[in-house]
Amino acid sequence: MITLLRILVKMEVGNILIRVKLKGMLASSAGFRDKDMEVESGIDIHGLLEFLEITIKPSWLIASVNNSISRKTTVIEEGDTVEIFIAGGGG
């Protein structure tokens, strides 16, 4: 019951609860690897990157929503798990 009330309150104020997982260097710079956070309803991955103040170019990042590689324009929904990591490189 408390969880349902918590979700309803978040919906009323326009926020959603998601889980964010950062990999590698991103986790080190952000100070966390795995965190539940409240974000604005309707936010997409690009907006989440700005919210997290990730300064690495988005084209160098890969995002997964609920274990599916996703575009930066993918809108995040209540309860989603978003993983962000740097694309591998070589040379």
CSV table of C-alpha atoms in Angstrom, one decimal:
chain,number,residue,atom,x,y,z
A,1,MET,CA,0.0,0.0,0.0
A,2,ILE,CA,2.8,2.4,0.9
A,3,THR,CA,4.5,1.7,-2.4
A,4,LEU,CA,1.3,2.4,-4.4
A,5,LEU,CA,0.9,5.7,-2.5
A,6,ARG,CA,4.5,6.6,-3.2
A,7,ILE,CA,4.0,6.0,-6.9
A,8,LEU,CA,0.8,8.0,-7.0
A,9,VAL,CA,2.5,10.9,-5.3
A,10,LYS,CA,5.4,10.9,-7.7
A,11,MET,CA,2.9,10.8,-10.7
A,12,GLU,CA,1.1,13.8,-9.3
A,13,VAL,CA,4.2,15.9,-9.1
A,14,GLY,CA,5.4,14.8,-12.6
A,15,ASN,CA,8.3,12.6,-11.4
A,16,ILE,CA,9.2,9.0,-11.9
A,17,LEU,CA,11.4,6.6,-10.1
A,18,ILE,CA,14.1,4.7,-12.2
A,19,ARG,CA,17.3,2.8,-11.5
A,20,VAL,CA,20.5,4.1,-13.1
A,21,LYS,CA,23.6,1.9,-13.5
A,22,LEU,CA,26.8,3.4,-14.7
A,23,LYS,CA,29.8,1.4,-15.9
A,24,GLY,CA,33.5,1.9,-15.9
A,25,MET,CA,34.9,5.4,-15.8
A,26,LEU,CA,31.3,6.9,-15.7
A,27,ALA,CA,30.7,5.3,-12.3
A,28,SER,CA,34.0,6.7,-11.0
A,29,SER,CA,33.3,10.3,-12.1
A,30,ALA,CA,29.6,10.2,-11.0
A,31,GLY,CA,30.4,8.7,-7.6
A,32,PHE,CA,28.0,5.8,-7.9
A,33,ARG,CA,27.5,2.6,-9.9
A,34,ASP,CA,23.9,1.7,-9.1
A,35,LYS,CA,21.3,4.1,-7.8
A,36,ASP,CA,17.5,4.6,-7.7
A,37,MET,CA,16.7,8.1,-8.6
A,38,GLU,CA,13.7,10.4,-9.2
A,39,VAL,CA,13.6,12.2,-12.5
A,40,GLU,CA,11.1,14.3,-14.4
A,41,SER,CA,8.4,12.4,-16.2
A,42,GLY,CA,8.9,12.3,-20.0
A,43,ILE,CA,12.7,12.5,-19.8
A,44,ASP,CA,14.7,10.7,-22.5
A,45,ILE,CA,18.1,9.2,-22.3
A,46,HIS,CA,19.7,12.4,-23.7
A,47,GLY,CA,17.9,14.4,-20.9
A,48,LEU,CA,19.1,11.9,-18.3
A,49,LEU,CA,22.7,12.4,-19.5
A,50,GLU,CA,22.3,16.1,-18.9
A,51,PHE,CA,20.6,15.6,-15.6
A,52,LEU,CA,23.5,13.4,-14.5
A,53,GLU,CA,26.0,16.0,-15.7
A,54,ILE,CA,27.8,13.5,-17.8
A,55,THR,CA,30.2,15.5,-19.9
A,56,ILE,CA,31.4,12.8,-22.3
A,57,LYS,CA,30.0,13.3,-25.8
A,58,PRO,CA,26.7,11.3,-26.2
A,59,SER,CA,28.0,9.7,-29.4
A,60,TRP,CA,30.6,7.9,-27.3
A,61,LEU,CA,28.0,6.4,-25.0
A,62,ILE,CA,25.8,3.4,-25.2
A,63,ALA,CA,22.6,3.3,-23.2
A,64,SER,CA,20.4,0.3,-22.4
A,65,VAL,CA,16.9,0.4,-21.1
A,66,ASN,CA,15.7,-2.8,-19.5
A,67,ASN,CA,18.5,-4.7,-21.1
A,68,SER,CA,17.8,-3.4,-24.6
A,69,ILE,CA,20.2,-1.1,-26.4
A,70,SER,CA,18.3,2.2,-26.9
A,71,ARG,CA,18.5,5.4,-28.8
A,72,LYS,CA,19.2,8.6,-26.9
A,73,THR,CA,15.7,9.7,-27.8
A,74,THR,CA,14.1,6.8,-25.9
A,75,VAL,CA,11.7,8.1,-23.3
A,76,ILE,CA,12.3,6.5,-19.9
A,77,GLU,CA,9.3,5.2,-18.0
A,78,GLU,CA,8.5,4.5,-14.3
A,79,GLY,CA,10.5,1.6,-13.0
A,80,ASP,CA,12.9,1.4,-15.9
A,81,THR,CA,16.5,0.4,-15.4
A,82,VAL,CA,18.9,2.4,-17.5
A,83,GLU,CA,22.5,1.3,-17.9
A,84,ILE,CA,25.1,3.7,-19.5
A,85,PHE,CA,28.6,2.8,-20.6
A,86,ILE,CA,31.3,4.1,-22.9
A,87,ALA,CA,31.5,2.4,-26.3
A,88,GLY,CA,34.6,0.4,-26.8
A,89,GLY,CA,37.3,1.7,-29.0
A,90,GLY,CA,40.5,0.6,-30.6
A,91,GLY,CA,43.2,1.8,-32.7
